[in-house]
PDB file of N, CA, C and O in Angstrom:
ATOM      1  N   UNK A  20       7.695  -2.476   1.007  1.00 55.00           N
ATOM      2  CA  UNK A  20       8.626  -1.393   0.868  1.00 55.00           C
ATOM      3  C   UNK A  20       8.919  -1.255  -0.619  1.00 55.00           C
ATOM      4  O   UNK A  20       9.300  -2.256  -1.225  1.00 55.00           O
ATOM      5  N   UNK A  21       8.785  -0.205  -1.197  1.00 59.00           N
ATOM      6  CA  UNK A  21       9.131   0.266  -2.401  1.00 59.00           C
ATOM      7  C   UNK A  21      10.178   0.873  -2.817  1.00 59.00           C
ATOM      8  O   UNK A  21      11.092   0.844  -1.993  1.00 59.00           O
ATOM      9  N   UNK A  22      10.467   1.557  -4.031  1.00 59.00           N
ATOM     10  CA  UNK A  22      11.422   2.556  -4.564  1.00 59.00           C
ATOM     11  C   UNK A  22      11.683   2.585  -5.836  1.00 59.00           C
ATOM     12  O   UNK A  22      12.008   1.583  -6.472  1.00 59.00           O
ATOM     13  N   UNK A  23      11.557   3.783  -6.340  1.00 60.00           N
ATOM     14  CA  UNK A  23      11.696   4.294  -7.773  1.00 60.00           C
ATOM     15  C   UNK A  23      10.703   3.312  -8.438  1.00 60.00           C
ATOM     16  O   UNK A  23      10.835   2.824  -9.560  1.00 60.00           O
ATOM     17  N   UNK A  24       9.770   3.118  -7.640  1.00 58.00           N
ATOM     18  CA  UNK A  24       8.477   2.421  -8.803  1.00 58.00           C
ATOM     19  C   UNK A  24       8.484   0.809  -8.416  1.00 58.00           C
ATOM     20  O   UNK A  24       7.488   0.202  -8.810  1.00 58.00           O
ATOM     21  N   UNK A  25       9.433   0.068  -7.727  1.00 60.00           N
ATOM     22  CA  UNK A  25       9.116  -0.605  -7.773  1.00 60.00           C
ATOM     23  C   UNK A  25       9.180  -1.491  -6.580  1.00 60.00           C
ATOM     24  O   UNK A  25       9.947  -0.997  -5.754  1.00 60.00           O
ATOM     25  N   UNK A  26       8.661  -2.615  -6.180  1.00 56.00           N
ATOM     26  CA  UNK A  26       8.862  -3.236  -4.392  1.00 56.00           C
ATOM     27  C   UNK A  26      10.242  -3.829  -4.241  1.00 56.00           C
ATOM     28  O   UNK A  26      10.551  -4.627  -5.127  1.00 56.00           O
ATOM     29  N   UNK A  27      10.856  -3.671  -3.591  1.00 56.00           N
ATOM     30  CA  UNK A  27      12.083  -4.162  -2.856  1.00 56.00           C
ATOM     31  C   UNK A  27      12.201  -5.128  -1.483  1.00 56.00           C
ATOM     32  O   UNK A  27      13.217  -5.720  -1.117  1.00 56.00           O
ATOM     33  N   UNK A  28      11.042  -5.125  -0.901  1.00 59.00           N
ATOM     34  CA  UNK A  28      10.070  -5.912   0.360  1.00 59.00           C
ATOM     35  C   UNK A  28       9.371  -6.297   0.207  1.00 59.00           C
ATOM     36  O   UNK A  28       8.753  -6.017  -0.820  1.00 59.00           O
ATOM     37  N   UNK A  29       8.948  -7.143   0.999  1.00 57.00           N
ATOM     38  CA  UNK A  29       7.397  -7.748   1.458  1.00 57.00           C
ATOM     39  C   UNK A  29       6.836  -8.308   2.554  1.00 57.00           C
ATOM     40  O   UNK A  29       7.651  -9.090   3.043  1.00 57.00           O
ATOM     41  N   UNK A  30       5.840  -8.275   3.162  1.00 55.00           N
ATOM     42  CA  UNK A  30       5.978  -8.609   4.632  1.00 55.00           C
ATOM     43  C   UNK A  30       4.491  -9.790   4.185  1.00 55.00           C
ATOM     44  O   UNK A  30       3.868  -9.767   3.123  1.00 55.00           O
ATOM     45  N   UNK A  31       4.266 -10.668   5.295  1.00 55.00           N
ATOM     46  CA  UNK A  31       4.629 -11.473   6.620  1.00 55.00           C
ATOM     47  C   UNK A  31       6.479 -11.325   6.353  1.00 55.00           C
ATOM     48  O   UNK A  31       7.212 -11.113   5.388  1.00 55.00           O
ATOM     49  N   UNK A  32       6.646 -11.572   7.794  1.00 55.00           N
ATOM     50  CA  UNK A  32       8.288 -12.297   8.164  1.00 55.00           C
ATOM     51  C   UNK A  32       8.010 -13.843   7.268  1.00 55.00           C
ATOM     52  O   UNK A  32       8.844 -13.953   6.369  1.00 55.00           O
ATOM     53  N   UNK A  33       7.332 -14.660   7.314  1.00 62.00           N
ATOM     54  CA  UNK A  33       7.546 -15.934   7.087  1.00 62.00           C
ATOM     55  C   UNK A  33       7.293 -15.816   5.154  1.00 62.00           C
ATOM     56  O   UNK A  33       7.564 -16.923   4.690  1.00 62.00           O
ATOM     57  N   UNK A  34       6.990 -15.096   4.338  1.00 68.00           N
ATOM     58  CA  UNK A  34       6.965 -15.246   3.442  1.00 68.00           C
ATOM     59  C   UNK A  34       7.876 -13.921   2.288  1.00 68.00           C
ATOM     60  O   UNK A  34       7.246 -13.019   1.737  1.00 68.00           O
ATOM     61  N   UNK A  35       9.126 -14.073   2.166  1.00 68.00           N
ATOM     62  CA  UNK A  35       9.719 -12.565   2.026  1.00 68.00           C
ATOM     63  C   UNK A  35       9.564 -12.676   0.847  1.00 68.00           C
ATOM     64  O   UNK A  35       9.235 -13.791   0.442  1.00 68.00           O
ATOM     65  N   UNK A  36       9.747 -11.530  -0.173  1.00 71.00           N
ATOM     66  CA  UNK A  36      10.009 -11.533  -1.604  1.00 71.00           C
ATOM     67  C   UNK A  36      10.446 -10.063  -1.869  1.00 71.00           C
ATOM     68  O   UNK A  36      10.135  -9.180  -1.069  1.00 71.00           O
ATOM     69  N   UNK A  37      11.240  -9.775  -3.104  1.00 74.00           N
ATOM     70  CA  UNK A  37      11.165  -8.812  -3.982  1.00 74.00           C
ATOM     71  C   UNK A  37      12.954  -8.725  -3.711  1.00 74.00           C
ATOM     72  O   UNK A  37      13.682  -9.493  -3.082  1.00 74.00           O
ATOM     73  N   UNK A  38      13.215  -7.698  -4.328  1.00 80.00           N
ATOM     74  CA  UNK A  38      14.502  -7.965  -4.398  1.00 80.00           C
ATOM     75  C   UNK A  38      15.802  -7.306  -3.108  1.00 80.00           C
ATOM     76  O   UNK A  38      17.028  -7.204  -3.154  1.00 80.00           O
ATOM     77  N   UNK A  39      14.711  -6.955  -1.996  1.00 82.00           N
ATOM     78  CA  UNK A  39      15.841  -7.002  -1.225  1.00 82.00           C
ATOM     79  C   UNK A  39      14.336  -7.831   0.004  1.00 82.00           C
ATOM     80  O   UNK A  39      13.172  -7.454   0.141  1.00 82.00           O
ATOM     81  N   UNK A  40      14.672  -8.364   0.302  1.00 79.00           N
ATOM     82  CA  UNK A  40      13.616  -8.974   0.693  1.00 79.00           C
ATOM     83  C   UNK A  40      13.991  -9.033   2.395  1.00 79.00           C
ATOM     84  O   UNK A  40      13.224  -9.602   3.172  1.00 79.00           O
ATOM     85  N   UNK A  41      15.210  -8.402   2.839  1.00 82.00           N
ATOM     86  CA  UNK A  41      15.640  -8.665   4.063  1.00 82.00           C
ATOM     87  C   UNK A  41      15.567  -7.017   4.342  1.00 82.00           C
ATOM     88  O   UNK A  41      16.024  -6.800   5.464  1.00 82.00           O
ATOM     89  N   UNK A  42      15.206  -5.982   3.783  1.00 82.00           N
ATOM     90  CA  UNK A  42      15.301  -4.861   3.831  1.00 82.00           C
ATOM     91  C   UNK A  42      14.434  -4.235   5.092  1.00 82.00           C
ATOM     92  O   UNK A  42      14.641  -3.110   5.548  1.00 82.00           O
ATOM     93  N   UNK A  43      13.222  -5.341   5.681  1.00 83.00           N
ATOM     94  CA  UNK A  43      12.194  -4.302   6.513  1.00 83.00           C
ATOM     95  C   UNK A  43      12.715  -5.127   8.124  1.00 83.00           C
ATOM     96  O   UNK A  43      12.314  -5.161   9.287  1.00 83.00           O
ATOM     97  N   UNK A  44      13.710  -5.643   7.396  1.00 84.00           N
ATOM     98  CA  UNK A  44      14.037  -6.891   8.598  1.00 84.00           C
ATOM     99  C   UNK A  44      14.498  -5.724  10.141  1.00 84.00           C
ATOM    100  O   UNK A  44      14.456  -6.351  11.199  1.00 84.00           O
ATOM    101  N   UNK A  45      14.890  -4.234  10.291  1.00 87.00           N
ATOM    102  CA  UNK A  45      15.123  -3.688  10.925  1.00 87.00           C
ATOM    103  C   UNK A  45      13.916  -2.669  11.567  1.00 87.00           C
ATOM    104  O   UNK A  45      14.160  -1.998  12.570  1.00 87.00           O
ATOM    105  N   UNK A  46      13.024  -2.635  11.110  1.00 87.00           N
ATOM    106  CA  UNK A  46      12.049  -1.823  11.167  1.00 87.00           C
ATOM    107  C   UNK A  46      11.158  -2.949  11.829  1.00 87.00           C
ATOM    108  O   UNK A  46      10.373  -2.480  12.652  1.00 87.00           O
ATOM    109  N   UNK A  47      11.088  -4.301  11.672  1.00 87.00           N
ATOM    110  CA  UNK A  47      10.378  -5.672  11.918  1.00 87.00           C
ATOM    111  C   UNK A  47      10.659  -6.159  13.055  1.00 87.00           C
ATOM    112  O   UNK A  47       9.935  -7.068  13.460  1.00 87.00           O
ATOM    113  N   UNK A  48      12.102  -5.572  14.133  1.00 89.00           N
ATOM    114  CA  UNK A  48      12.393  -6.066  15.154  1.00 89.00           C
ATOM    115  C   UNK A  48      11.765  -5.730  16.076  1.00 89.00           C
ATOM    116  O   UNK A  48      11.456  -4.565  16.324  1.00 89.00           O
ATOM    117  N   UNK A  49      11.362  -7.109  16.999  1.00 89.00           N
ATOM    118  CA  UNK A  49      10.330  -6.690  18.378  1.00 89.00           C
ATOM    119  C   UNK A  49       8.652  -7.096  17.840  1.00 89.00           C
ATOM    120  O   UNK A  49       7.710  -7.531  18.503  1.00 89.00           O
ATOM    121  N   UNK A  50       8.742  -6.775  16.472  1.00 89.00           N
ATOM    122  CA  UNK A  50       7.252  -6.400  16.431  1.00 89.00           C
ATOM    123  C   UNK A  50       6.293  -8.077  16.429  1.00 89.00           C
ATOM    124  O   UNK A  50       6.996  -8.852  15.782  1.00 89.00           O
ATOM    125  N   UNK A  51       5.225  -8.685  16.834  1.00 86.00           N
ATOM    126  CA  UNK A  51       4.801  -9.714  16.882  1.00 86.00           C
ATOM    127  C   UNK A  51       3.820  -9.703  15.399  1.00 86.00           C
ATOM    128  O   UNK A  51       2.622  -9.420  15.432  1.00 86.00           O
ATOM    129  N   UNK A  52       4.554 -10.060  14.124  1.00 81.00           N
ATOM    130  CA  UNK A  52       3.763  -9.906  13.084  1.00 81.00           C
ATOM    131  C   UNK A  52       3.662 -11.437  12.381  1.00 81.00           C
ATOM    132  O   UNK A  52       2.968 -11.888  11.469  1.00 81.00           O
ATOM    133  N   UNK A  53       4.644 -11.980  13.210  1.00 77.00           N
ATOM    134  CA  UNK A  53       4.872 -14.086  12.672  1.00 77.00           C
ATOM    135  C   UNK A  53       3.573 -15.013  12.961  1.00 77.00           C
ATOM    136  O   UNK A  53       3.018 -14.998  14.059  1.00 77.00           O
ATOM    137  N   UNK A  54       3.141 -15.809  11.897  1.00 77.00           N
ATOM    138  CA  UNK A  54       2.196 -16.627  12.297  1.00 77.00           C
ATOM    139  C   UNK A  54       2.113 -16.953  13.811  1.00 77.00           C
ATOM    140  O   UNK A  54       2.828 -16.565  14.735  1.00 77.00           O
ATOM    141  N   UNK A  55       1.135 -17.702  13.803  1.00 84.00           N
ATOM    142  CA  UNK A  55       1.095 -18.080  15.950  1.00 84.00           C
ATOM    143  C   UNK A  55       0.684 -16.813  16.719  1.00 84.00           C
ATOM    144  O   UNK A  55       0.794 -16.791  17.945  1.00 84.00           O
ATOM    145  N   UNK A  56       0.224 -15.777  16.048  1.00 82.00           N
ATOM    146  CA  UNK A  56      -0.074 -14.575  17.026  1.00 82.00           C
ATOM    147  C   UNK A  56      -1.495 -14.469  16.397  1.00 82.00           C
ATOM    148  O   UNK A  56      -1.839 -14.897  15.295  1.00 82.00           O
ATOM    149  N   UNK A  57      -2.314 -13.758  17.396  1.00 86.00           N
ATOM    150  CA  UNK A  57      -4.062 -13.636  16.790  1.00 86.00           C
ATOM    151  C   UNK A  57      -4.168 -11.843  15.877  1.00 86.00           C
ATOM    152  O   UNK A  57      -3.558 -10.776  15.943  1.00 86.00           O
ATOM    153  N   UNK A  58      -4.966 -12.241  15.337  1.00 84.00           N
ATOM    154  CA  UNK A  58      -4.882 -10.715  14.404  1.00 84.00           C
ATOM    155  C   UNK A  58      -4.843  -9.472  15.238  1.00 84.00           C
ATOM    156  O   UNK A  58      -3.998  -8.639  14.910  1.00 84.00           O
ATOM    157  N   UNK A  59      -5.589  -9.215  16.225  1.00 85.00           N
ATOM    158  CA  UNK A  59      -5.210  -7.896  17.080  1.00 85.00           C
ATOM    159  C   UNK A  59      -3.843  -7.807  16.956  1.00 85.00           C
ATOM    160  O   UNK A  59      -3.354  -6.901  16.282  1.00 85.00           O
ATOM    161  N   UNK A  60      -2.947  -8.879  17.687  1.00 87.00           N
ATOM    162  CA  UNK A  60      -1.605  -8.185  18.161  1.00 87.00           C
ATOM    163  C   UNK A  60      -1.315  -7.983  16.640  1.00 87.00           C
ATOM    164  O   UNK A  60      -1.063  -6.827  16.300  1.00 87.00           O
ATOM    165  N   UNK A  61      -1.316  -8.883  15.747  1.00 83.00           N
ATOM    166  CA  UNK A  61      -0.731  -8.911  14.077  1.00 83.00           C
ATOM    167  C   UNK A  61      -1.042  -7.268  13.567  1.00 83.00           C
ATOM    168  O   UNK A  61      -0.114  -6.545  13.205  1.00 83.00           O
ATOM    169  N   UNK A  62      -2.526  -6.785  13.598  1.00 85.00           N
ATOM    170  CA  UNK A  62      -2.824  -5.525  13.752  1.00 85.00           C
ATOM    171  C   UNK A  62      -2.546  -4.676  13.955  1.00 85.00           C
ATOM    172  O   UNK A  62      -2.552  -3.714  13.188  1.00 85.00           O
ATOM    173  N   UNK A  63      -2.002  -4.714  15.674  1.00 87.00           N
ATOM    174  CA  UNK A  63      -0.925  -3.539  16.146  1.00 87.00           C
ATOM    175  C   UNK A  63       0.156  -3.567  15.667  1.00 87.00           C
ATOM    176  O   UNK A  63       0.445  -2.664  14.881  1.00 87.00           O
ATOM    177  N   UNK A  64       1.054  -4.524  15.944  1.00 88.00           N
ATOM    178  CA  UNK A  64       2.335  -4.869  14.895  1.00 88.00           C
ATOM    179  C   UNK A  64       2.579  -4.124  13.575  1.00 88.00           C
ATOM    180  O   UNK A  64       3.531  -3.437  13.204  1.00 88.00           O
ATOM    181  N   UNK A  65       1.462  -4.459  12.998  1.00 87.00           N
ATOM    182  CA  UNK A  65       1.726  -3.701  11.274  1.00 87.00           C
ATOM    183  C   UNK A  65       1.380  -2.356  11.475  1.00 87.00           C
ATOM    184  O   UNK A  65       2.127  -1.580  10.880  1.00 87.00           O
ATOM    185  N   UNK A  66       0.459  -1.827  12.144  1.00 88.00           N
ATOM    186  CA  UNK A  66       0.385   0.031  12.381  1.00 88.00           C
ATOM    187  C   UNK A  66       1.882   0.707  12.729  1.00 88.00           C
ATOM    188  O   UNK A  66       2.479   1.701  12.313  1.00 88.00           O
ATOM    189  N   UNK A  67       2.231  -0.529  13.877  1.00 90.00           N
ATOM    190  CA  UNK A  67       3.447   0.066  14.198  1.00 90.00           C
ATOM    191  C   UNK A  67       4.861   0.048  13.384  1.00 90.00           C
ATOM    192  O   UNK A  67       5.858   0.745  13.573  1.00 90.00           O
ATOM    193  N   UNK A  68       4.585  -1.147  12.254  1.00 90.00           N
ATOM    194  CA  UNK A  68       5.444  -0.943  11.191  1.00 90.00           C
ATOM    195  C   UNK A  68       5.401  -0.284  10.494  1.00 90.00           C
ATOM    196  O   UNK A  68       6.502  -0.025  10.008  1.00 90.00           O
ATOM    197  N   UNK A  69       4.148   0.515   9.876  1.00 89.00           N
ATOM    198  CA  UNK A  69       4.322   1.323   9.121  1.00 89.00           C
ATOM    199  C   UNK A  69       4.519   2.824   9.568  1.00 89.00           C
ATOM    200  O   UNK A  69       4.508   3.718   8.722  1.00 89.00           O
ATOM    201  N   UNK A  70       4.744   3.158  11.261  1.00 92.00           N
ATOM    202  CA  UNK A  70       4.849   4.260  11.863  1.00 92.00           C
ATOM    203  C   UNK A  70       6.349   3.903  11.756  1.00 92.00           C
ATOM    204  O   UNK A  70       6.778   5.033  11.988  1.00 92.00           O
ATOM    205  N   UNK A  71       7.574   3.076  11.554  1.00 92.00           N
ATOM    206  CA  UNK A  71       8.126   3.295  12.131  1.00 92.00           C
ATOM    207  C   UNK A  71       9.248   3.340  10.357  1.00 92.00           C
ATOM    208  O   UNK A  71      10.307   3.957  10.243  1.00 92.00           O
ATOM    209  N   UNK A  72       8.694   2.659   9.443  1.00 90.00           N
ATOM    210  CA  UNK A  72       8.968   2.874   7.937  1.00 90.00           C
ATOM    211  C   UNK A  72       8.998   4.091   7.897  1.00 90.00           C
ATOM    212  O   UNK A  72      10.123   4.588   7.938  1.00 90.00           O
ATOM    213  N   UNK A  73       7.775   5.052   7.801  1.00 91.00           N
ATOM    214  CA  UNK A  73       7.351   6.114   7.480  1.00 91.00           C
ATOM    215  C   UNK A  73       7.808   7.669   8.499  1.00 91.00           C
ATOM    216  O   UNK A  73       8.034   8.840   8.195  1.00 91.00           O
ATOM    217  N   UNK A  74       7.784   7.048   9.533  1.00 92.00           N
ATOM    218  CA  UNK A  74       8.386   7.980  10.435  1.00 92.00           C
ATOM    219  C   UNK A  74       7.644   9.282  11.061  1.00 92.00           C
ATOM    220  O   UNK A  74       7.930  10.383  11.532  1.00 92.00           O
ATOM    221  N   UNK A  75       6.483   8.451  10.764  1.00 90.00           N
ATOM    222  CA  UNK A  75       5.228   8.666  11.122  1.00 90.00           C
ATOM    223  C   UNK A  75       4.185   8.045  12.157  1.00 90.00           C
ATOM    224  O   UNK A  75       3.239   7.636  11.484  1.00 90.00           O
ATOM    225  N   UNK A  76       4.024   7.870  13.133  1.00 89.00           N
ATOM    226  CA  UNK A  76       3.382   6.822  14.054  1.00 89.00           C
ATOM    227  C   UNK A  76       1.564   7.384  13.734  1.00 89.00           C
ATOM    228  O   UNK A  76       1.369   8.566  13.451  1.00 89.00           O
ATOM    229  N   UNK A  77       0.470   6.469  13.818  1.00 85.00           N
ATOM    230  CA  UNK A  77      -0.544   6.144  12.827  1.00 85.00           C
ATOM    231  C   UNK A  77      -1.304   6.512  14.370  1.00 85.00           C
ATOM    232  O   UNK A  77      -0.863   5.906  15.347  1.00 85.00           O
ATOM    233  N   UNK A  78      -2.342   7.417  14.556  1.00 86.00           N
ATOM    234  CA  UNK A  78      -3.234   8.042  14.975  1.00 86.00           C
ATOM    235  C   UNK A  78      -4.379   7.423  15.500  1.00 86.00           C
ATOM    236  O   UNK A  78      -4.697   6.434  14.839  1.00 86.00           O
ATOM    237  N   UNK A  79      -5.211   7.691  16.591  1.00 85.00           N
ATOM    238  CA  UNK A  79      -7.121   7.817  15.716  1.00 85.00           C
ATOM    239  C   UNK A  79      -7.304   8.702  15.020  1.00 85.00           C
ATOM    240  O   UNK A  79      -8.005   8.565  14.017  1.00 85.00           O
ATOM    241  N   UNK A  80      -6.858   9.606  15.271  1.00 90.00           N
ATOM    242  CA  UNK A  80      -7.457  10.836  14.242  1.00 90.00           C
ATOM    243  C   UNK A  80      -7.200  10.373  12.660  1.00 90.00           C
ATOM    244  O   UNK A  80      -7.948  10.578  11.703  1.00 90.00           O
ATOM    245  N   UNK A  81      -5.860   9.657  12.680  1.00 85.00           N
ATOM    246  CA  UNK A  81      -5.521   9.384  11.404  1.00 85.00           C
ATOM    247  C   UNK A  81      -6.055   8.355  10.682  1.00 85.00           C
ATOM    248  O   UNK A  81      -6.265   8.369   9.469  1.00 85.00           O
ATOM    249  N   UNK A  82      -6.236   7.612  11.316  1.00 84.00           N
ATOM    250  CA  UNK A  82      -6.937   5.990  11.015  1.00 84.00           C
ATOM    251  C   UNK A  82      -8.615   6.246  10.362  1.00 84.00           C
ATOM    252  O   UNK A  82      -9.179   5.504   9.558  1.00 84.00           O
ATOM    253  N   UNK A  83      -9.220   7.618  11.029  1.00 91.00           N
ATOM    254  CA  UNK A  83     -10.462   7.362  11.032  1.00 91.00           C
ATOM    255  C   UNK A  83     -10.613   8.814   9.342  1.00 91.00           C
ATOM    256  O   UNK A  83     -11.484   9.020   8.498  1.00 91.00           O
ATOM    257  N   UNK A  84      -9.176   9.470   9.651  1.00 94.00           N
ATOM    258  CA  UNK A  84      -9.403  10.554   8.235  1.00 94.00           C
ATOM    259  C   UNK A  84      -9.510   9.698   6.953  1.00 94.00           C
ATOM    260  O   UNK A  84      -9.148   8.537   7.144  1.00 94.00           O
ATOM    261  N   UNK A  85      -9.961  10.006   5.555  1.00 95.00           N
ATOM    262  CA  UNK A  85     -10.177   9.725   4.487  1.00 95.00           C
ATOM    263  C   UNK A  85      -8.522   9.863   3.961  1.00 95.00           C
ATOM    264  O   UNK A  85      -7.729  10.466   4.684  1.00 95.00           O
ATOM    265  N   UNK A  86      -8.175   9.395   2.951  1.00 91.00           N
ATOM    266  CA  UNK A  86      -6.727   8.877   2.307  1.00 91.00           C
ATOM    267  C   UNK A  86      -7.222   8.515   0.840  1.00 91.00           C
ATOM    268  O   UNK A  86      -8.355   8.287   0.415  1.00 91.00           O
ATOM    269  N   UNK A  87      -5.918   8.544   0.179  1.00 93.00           N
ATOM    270  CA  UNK A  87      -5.499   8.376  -1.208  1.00 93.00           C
ATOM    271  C   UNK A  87      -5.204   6.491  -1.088  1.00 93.00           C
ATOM    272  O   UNK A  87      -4.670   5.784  -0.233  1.00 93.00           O
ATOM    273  N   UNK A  88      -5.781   6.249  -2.250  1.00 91.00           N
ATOM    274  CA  UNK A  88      -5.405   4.692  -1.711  1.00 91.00           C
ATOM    275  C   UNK A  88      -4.289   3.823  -2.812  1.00 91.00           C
ATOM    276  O   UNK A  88      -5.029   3.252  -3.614  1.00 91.00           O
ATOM    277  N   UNK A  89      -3.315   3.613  -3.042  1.00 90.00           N
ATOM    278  CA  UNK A  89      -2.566   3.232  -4.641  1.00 90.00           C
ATOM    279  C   UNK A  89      -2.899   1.312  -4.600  1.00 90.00           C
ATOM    280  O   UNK A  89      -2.620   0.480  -3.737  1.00 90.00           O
ATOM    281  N   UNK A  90      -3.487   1.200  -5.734  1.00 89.00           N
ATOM    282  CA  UNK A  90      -3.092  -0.251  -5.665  1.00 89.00           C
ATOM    283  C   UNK A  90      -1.982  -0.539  -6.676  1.00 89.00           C
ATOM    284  O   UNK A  90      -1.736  -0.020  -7.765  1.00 89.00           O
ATOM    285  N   UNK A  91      -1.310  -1.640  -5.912  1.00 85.00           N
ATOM    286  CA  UNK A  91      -0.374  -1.854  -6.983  1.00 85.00           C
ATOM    287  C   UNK A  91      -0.560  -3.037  -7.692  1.00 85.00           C
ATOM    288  O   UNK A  91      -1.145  -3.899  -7.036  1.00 85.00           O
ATOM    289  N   UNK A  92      -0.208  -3.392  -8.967  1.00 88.00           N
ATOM    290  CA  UNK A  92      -0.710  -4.312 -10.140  1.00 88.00           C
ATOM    291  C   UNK A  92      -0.081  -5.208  -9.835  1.00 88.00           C
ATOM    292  O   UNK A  92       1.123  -5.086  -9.608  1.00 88.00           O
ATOM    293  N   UNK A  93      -0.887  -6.658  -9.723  1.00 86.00           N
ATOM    294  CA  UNK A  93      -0.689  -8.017  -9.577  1.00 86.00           C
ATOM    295  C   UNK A  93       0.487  -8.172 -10.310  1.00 86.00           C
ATOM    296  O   UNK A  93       0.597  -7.869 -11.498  1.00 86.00           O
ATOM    297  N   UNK A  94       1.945  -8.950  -9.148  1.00 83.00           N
ATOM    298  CA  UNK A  94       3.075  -8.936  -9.550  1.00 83.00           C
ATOM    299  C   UNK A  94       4.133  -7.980  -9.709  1.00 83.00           C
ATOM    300  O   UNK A  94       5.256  -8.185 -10.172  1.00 83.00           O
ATOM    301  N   UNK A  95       3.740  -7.121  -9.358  1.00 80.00           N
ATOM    302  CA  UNK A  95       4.523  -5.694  -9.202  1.00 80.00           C
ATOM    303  C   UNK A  95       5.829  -5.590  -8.733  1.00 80.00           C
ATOM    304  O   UNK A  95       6.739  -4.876  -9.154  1.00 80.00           O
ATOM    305  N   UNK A  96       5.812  -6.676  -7.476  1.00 72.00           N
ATOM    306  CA  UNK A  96       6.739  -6.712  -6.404  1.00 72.00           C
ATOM    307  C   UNK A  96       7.568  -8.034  -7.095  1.00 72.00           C
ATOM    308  O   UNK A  96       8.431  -8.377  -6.286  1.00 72.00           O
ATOM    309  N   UNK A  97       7.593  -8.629  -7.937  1.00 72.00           N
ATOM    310  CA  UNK A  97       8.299 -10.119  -8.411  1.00 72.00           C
ATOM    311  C   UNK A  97       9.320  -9.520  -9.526  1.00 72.00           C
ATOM    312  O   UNK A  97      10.059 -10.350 -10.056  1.00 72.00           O
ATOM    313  N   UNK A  98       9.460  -7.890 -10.019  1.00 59.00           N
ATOM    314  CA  UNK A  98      10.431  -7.198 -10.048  1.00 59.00           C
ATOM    315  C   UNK A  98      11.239  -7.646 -11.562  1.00 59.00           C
ATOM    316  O   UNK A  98      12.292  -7.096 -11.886  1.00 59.00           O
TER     317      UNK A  98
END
C-alpha cells in the first residue's frame, strides 16, 4: 500500500513494514495469505486483496489483458 510516493504497507501478514504497517490489516481479514497455506489458496487470497484495496475485483478478462507495470526501487518502502 502506498501514498504520495511512498509505501505505508507491506504484505505477507507475518512480515509487516513501512510506516503504517498495520494499515492493510482490514482489507487482510478472512483472507488465507499466512504461511502454512499452499500457493493456490496464497494466490487467490492476494487477487482478492488487491480487488478489495482497489475496489476493483480482478477478472479473466483482466488477468489475461496487457498492463503498465511500476517497479518500485529497492528500499522504497523502509521510508
Amino acid at each position: 500500500m502506498a501514498g504520495r510516493g511512498r509505501a505505508s504497507a507491506s504484505s505477507p501478514p507475518d512480515v509487516r513494514a513501512g510506516r503504517e504497517p498495520d494499515a492493510l490489516n482490514a482489507h487482510m481479514e478472512g483472507l488465507a495469505l499466512g504461511a502454512g497455506n499452499d500457493s493456490d489458496t496464497i494466490s487467490d487470497a492476494a487477487f482478492a486483496l488487491i480487488g478489495r484495496m482497489t475496489g476493483r475485483p480482478l477478472s479473466a478478462d483482466w488477468l489475461r489483458a496487457e498492463h503498465t507495470r511500476y517497479v518500485l526501487p529497492m528500499g522504497a518502502w523502509n521510508g
